Backbone as a chain_set.jsonl record, in Angstrom:
{"seq": "MKIKTKLTLGVGLLFVLIVVLAAIGVQQINKLSNDSRKILEDNYLSLEYSRQMLNEIGNLSSDPKAAVNFKIYLKKQQNNPHGIRRKRSHRKPFQTFLSVIIRS", "coords": {"N": [[-87.578, 25.467, 134.691], [-85.878, 28.13, 133.254], [-86.853, 31.311, 131.864], [-85.078, 32.329, 129.998], [-83.877, 29.995, 129.027], [-86.072, 28.69, 127.906], [-86.746, 30.532, 125.864], [-84.386, 30.415, 124.345], [-84.419, 27.722, 123.487], [-86.815, 27.766, 122.008], [-86.265, 29.684, 119.966], [-84.1, 28.402, 118.824], [-85.34, 26.047, 117.888], [-87.087, 27.18, 115.991], [-85.168, 28.184, 114.226], [-83.993, 25.803, 113.294], [-86.223, 24.686, 111.992], [-86.591, 26.578, 109.952], [-84.224, 26.212, 108.491], [-84.56, 23.555, 107.646], [-86.894, 23.798, 106.059], [-85.883, 25.533, 104.092], [-83.957, 23.892, 102.904], [-85.582, 21.87, 101.822], [-87.025, 23.434, 100.028], [-84.992, 24.291, 98.243], [-84.266, 21.824, 97.177], [-86.663, 21.095, 95.838], [-86.842, 23.157, 93.952], [-84.567, 22.634, 92.392], [-85.309, 20.142, 91.335], [-87.565, 20.885, 89.825], [-86.315, 22.584, 88.019], [-84.662, 20.793, 86.588], [-86.633, 19.16, 85.397], [-87.912, 21.065, 83.796], [-85.829, 21.714, 82.052], [-85.527, 19.29, 80.66], [-87.999, 19.175, 79.325], [-87.791, 21.442, 77.69], [-85.646, 20.647, 76.058], [-86.856, 18.469, 74.726], [-88.879, 19.853, 73.41], [-87.34, 21.425, 71.719], [-86.285, 19.43, 70.072], [-88.672, 18.608, 68.874], [-89.312, 20.885, 67.387], [-87.133, 20.899, 65.633], [-87.482, 18.458, 64.223], [-89.953, 19.009, 63.048], [-89.262, 21.147, 61.39], [-87.536, 19.85, 59.629], [-89.356, 18.04, 58.48], [-91.05, 19.831, 57.176], [-89.261, 20.901, 55.305], [-88.849, 18.582, 53.786], [-91.398, 18.196, 52.728], [-91.504, 20.368, 51.035], [-89.652, 19.499, 49.194], [-90.819, 17.389, 47.895], [-91.717, 17.302, 45.205], [-89.383, 17.419, 43.713], [-87.484, 15.667, 44.756], [-87.152, 12.255, 44.938], [-86.717, 10.811, 47.27], [-87.833, 12.251, 49.283], [-90.33, 11.692, 50.473], [-89.752, 9.376, 51.896], [-87.787, 10.342, 53.622], [-89.373, 12.184, 54.994], [-91.083, 10.434, 56.35], [-89.213, 9.254, 58.035], [-88.443, 11.402, 59.729], [-90.933, 11.911, 60.821], [-91.363, 9.567, 62.276], [-89.29, 9.811, 64.134], [-90.252, 12.04, 65.496], [-92.569, 10.977, 66.561], [-91.492, 9.241, 68.417], [-90.486, 10.96, 70.248], [-90.695, 11.975, 73.58], [-92.408, 14.133, 74.358], [-93.704, 14.65, 72.077], [-95.834, 14.083, 69.201], [-96.617, 11.526, 69.645], [-98.763, 10.089, 70.806], [-100.894, 10.977, 69.383], [-102.641, 9.874, 66.856], [-104.074, 10.793, 64.749], [-102.944, 12.113, 62.626], [-102.023, 10.393, 60.69], [-103.753, 9.354, 58.608], [-104.44, 11.71, 57.038], [-101.818, 12.25, 56.182], [-101.164, 9.983, 54.645], [-103.059, 10.287, 52.595], [-102.199, 12.709, 51.547], [-99.624, 11.986, 50.626], [-100.351, 10.112, 48.648], [-101.632, 11.754, 46.78], [-99.55, 13.495, 46.051], [-97.65, 11.711, 45.013], [-98.996, 10.726, 42.78], [-99.033, 12.971, 41.138]], "CA": [[-86.855, 25.944, 133.536], [-85.877, 29.578, 133.214], [-87.401, 31.929, 130.649], [-83.996, 32.433, 129.024], [-83.712, 28.659, 128.441], [-87.242, 28.456, 127.049], [-86.595, 31.373, 124.675], [-83.284, 29.876, 123.546], [-84.921, 26.504, 122.85], [-87.828, 28.161, 121.021], [-85.592, 30.309, 118.831], [-83.307, 27.335, 118.197], [-86.273, 25.198, 117.149], [-87.519, 27.941, 114.818], [-84.042, 28.242, 113.299], [-83.893, 24.471, 112.684], [-87.347, 24.556, 111.062], [-86.313, 27.432, 108.792], [-83.169, 25.556, 107.711], [-85.164, 22.372, 107.016], [-87.773, 24.273, 104.986], [-85.033, 26.072, 103.025], [-83.353, 22.751, 102.209], [-86.656, 21.254, 101.027], [-87.312, 24.364, 98.935], [-83.9, 24.219, 97.268], [-84.386, 20.525, 96.511], [-87.801, 21.138, 94.922], [-86.499, 24.066, 92.846], [-83.65, 21.899, 91.517], [-86.088, 19.125, 90.628], [-88.368, 21.604, 88.836], [-85.388, 23.078, 87.003], [-84.275, 19.651, 85.752], [-87.796, 18.784, 84.595], [-88.105, 22.115, 82.79], [-84.761, 21.568, 81.066], [-85.854, 18.136, 79.821], [-89.124, 19.553, 78.463], [-87.263, 22.352, 76.674], [-84.874, 19.85, 75.097], [-87.809, 17.73, 73.895], [-89.55, 20.814, 72.528], [-86.38, 21.793, 70.68], [-86.271, 18.326, 69.12], [-89.926, 18.667, 68.113], [-89.166, 21.958, 66.402], [-86.164, 20.472, 64.625], [-88.127, 17.448, 63.378], [-90.995, 19.685, 62.265], [-88.579, 21.914, 60.347], [-87.061, 18.887, 58.643], [-90.517, 17.536, 57.753], [-91.493, 20.902, 56.288], [-88.314, 20.915, 54.193], [-89.089, 17.417, 52.935], [-92.642, 18.454, 51.989], [-91.129, 21.274, 49.956], [-88.827, 18.772, 48.23], [-91.52, 16.207, 47.377], [-91.833, 17.28, 43.748], [-88.076, 17.323, 43.06], [-86.639, 14.625, 45.345], [-87.936, 11.035, 45.149], [-86.504, 10.302, 48.633], [-88.41, 13.191, 50.248], [-91.399, 11.033, 51.242], [-89.096, 8.459, 52.837], [-87.173, 11.187, 54.661], [-90.46, 12.719, 55.804], [-91.517, 9.367, 57.257], [-88.163, 9.07, 59.051], [-88.577, 12.479, 60.724], [-92.212, 11.716, 61.512], [-91.139, 8.494, 63.249], [-88.494, 10.391, 65.224], [-91.141, 12.91, 66.264], [-93.483, 10.125, 67.32], [-90.739, 8.658, 69.53], [-90.149, 12.038, 71.174], [-91.624, 11.85, 74.719], [-93.413, 15.191, 74.402], [-94.125, 14.886, 70.699], [-97.19, 13.714, 68.814], [-96.628, 10.07, 69.683], [-100.075, 9.549, 71.156], [-101.897, 11.502, 68.463], [-102.558, 9.084, 65.633], [-104.982, 11.363, 63.758], [-102.19, 12.702, 61.518], [-101.576, 9.381, 59.735], [-104.599, 9.263, 57.419], [-104.18, 12.845, 56.151], [-100.483, 12.127, 55.6], [-101.232, 8.987, 53.578], [-103.792, 10.918, 51.496], [-101.294, 13.712, 50.993], [-98.598, 11.287, 49.86], [-100.92, 9.512, 47.436], [-101.885, 12.832, 45.831], [-98.25, 13.993, 45.579], [-96.986, 10.68, 44.209], [-99.706, 10.654, 41.5], [-98.751, 14.123, 40.267]], "C": [[-86.996, 27.462, 133.482], [-86.426, 30.068, 131.884], [-86.322, 32.016, 129.573], [-83.789, 31.094, 128.311], [-84.853, 28.35, 127.483], [-87.137, 29.258, 125.755], [-85.491, 30.841, 123.755], [-83.724, 28.615, 122.805], [-85.939, 26.832, 121.753], [-87.199, 28.765, 119.777], [-84.752, 29.274, 118.09], [-84.176, 26.411, 117.356], [-86.769, 25.905, 115.89], [-86.407, 28.016, 113.768], [-83.884, 26.906, 112.566], [-85.016, 24.27, 111.669], [-87.121, 25.388, 109.796], [-85.255, 26.781, 107.898], [-83.731, 24.337, 106.982], [-86.064, 22.797, 105.851], [-86.973, 24.849, 103.82], [-84.409, 24.935, 102.223], [-84.387, 22.053, 101.316], [-86.987, 22.136, 99.825], [-86.258, 24.321, 97.851], [-83.981, 22.913, 96.482], [-85.523, 20.539, 95.483], [-87.523, 22.053, 93.72], [-85.538, 23.381, 91.88], [-84.387, 20.84, 90.707], [-86.924, 19.774, 89.518], [-87.497, 22.118, 87.694], [-84.97, 21.955, 86.055], [-85.426, 19.207, 84.851], [-88.04, 19.797, 83.483], [-87.061, 22.008, 81.687], [-85.048, 20.408, 80.119], [-86.993, 18.465, 78.852], [-88.649, 20.487, 77.361], [-86.438, 21.612, 75.627], [-85.79, 19.075, 74.16], [-88.54, 18.658, 72.937], [-88.617, 21.268, 71.413], [-86.304, 20.696, 69.622], [-87.531, 18.325, 68.266], [-89.852, 19.742, 67.036], [-88.214, 21.555, 65.282], [-86.784, 19.442, 63.678], [-89.204, 18.081, 62.498], [-90.378, 20.486, 61.125], [-88.096, 20.982, 59.242], [-88.224, 18.324, 57.817], [-91.032, 18.581, 56.766], [-90.565, 21.02, 55.076], [-88.564, 19.758, 53.234], [-90.393, 17.569, 52.145], [-92.35, 19.383, 50.814], [-90.334, 20.583, 48.859], [-89.546, 17.608, 47.563], [-91.558, 16.158, 45.853], [-90.482, 17.072, 43.061], [-87.213, 16.171, 43.563], [-87.468, 13.371, 45.598], [-87.788, 10.461, 46.557], [-87.192, 11.165, 49.685], [-89.492, 12.532, 51.089], [-90.81, 10.086, 52.277], [-88.459, 9.252, 53.975], [-88.228, 11.777, 55.583], [-90.921, 11.675, 56.815], [-90.497, 9.135, 58.37], [-88.288, 10.139, 60.142], [-89.883, 12.374, 61.492], [-92.066, 10.639, 62.58], [-90.312, 9.003, 64.428], [-89.365, 11.271, 66.111], [-92.098, 12.087, 67.117], [-92.787, 9.49, 68.52], [-90.299, 9.689, 70.552], [-91.158, 12.007, 72.33], [-92.71, 12.92, 74.786], [-93.92, 15.537, 73.017], [-95.549, 14.437, 70.454], [-97.378, 12.198, 68.832], [-98.028, 9.507, 69.923], [-101.175, 10.003, 70.204], [-101.748, 10.792, 67.128], [-103.399, 9.683, 64.504], [-104.252, 11.952, 62.554], [-101.865, 11.681, 60.431], [-102.43, 9.338, 58.469], [-104.421, 10.478, 56.509], [-102.806, 12.768, 55.487], [-100.502, 11.118, 54.444], [-101.968, 9.547, 52.364], [-102.906, 11.926, 50.792], [-100.227, 13.048, 50.12], [-99.157, 10.691, 48.574], [-101.201, 10.576, 46.365], [-100.569, 13.33, 45.218], [-97.586, 12.972, 44.659], [-97.655, 10.574, 42.836], [-99.346, 11.787, 40.567], [-97.32, 14.216, 39.846]], "O": [[-88.089, 28.005, 133.644], [-86.458, 29.327, 130.902], [-86.595, 31.807, 128.391], [-83.548, 31.073, 127.104], [-84.64, 27.82, 126.393], [-87.405, 28.734, 124.674], [-85.648, 30.822, 122.535], [-83.43, 28.461, 121.62], [-85.912, 26.224, 120.683], [-87.559, 28.401, 118.658], [-84.703, 29.277, 116.86], [-83.8, 26.036, 116.245], [-86.859, 25.284, 114.831], [-86.67, 27.922, 112.569], [-83.664, 26.884, 111.354], [-84.774, 23.733, 110.589], [-87.43, 24.937, 108.693], [-85.385, 26.8, 106.674], [-83.407, 24.115, 105.815], [-85.995, 22.21, 104.772], [-87.359, 24.664, 102.666], [-84.34, 25.007, 100.996], [-84.083, 21.69, 100.179], [-87.204, 21.63, 98.725], [-86.587, 24.314, 96.665], [-83.787, 22.899, 95.267], [-85.352, 20.041, 94.371], [-87.93, 21.746, 92.6], [-85.679, 23.532, 90.666], [-84.114, 20.665, 89.52], [-86.977, 19.263, 88.4], [-87.907, 22.087, 86.534], [-84.931, 22.156, 84.841], [-85.216, 18.912, 83.674], [-88.34, 19.418, 82.351], [-87.379, 22.194, 80.512], [-84.837, 20.525, 78.912], [-86.948, 18.071, 77.687], [-89.062, 20.341, 76.21], [-86.524, 21.92, 74.438], [-85.55, 19.018, 72.954], [-88.794, 18.298, 71.787], [-89.058, 21.475, 70.282], [-86.264, 20.981, 68.425], [-87.465, 18.067, 67.064], [-90.283, 19.525, 65.904], [-88.47, 21.842, 64.112], [-86.624, 19.545, 62.462], [-89.343, 17.721, 61.329], [-90.912, 20.502, 60.016], [-88.232, 21.291, 58.058], [-88.1, 18.149, 56.604], [-91.407, 18.244, 55.643], [-91.029, 21.215, 53.953], [-88.499, 19.928, 52.017], [-90.476, 17.113, 51.004], [-92.891, 19.199, 49.724], [-90.341, 21.033, 47.713], [-88.949, 16.906, 46.746], [-91.443, 15.08, 45.269], [-90.444, 16.591, 41.928], [-86.298, 15.74, 42.861], [-88.402, 13.413, 46.399], [-88.648, 9.699, 46.998], [-87.139, 10.839, 50.871], [-89.572, 12.779, 52.292], [-91.304, 10.001, 53.402], [-88.574, 8.881, 55.143], [-88.025, 11.868, 56.794], [-91.124, 11.984, 57.989], [-90.867, 8.854, 59.51], [-88.244, 9.826, 61.331], [-89.942, 12.707, 62.676], [-92.596, 10.788, 63.681], [-90.594, 8.671, 65.58], [-89.232, 11.252, 67.335], [-92.402, 12.451, 68.253], [-93.431, 9.227, 69.536], [-89.79, 9.329, 71.614], [-92.364, 12.012, 72.082], [-93.823, 12.637, 75.229], [-94.503, 16.601, 72.81], [-96.371, 14.408, 71.37], [-98.216, 11.663, 68.106], [-98.417, 8.531, 69.282], [-102.277, 9.456, 70.228], [-100.829, 11.082, 66.362], [-103.43, 9.128, 63.406], [-104.892, 12.262, 61.549], [-101.463, 12.076, 59.336], [-101.886, 9.29, 57.365], [-104.263, 10.3, 55.301], [-102.655, 13.183, 54.338], [-99.922, 11.371, 53.388], [-101.556, 9.313, 51.228], [-102.877, 11.98, 49.562], [-99.961, 13.498, 49.006], [-98.513, 10.756, 47.527], [-101.022, 10.318, 45.175], [-100.488, 13.559, 44.011], [-97.018, 13.343, 43.632], [-96.974, 10.357, 41.834], [-99.346, 11.614, 39.348], [-96.95, 15.135, 39.115]]}, "num_chains": 1, "name": "protein.A"}
């Protein structure tokens, strides 16, 4: 085998490897981009539910449905994949808070 043939095969192999690595890189970047987009959407929903819950807390003294609405938004937040679904420590303080507000 001549040197020219060996060099051509070597450079060709390197070119194929570069193309394969570039394709894998593009695929991984697209996957990461999609995952990031989903997380941002879930975080936006968390912010929206939190804002609604805060509004309902502000309305507790004037609106009798505020506690029910708060529970609805809390349930939506718990069903959010990146929300507080797994954190159950907020329930007891919420129940105490509601009992104090309802009494007054």
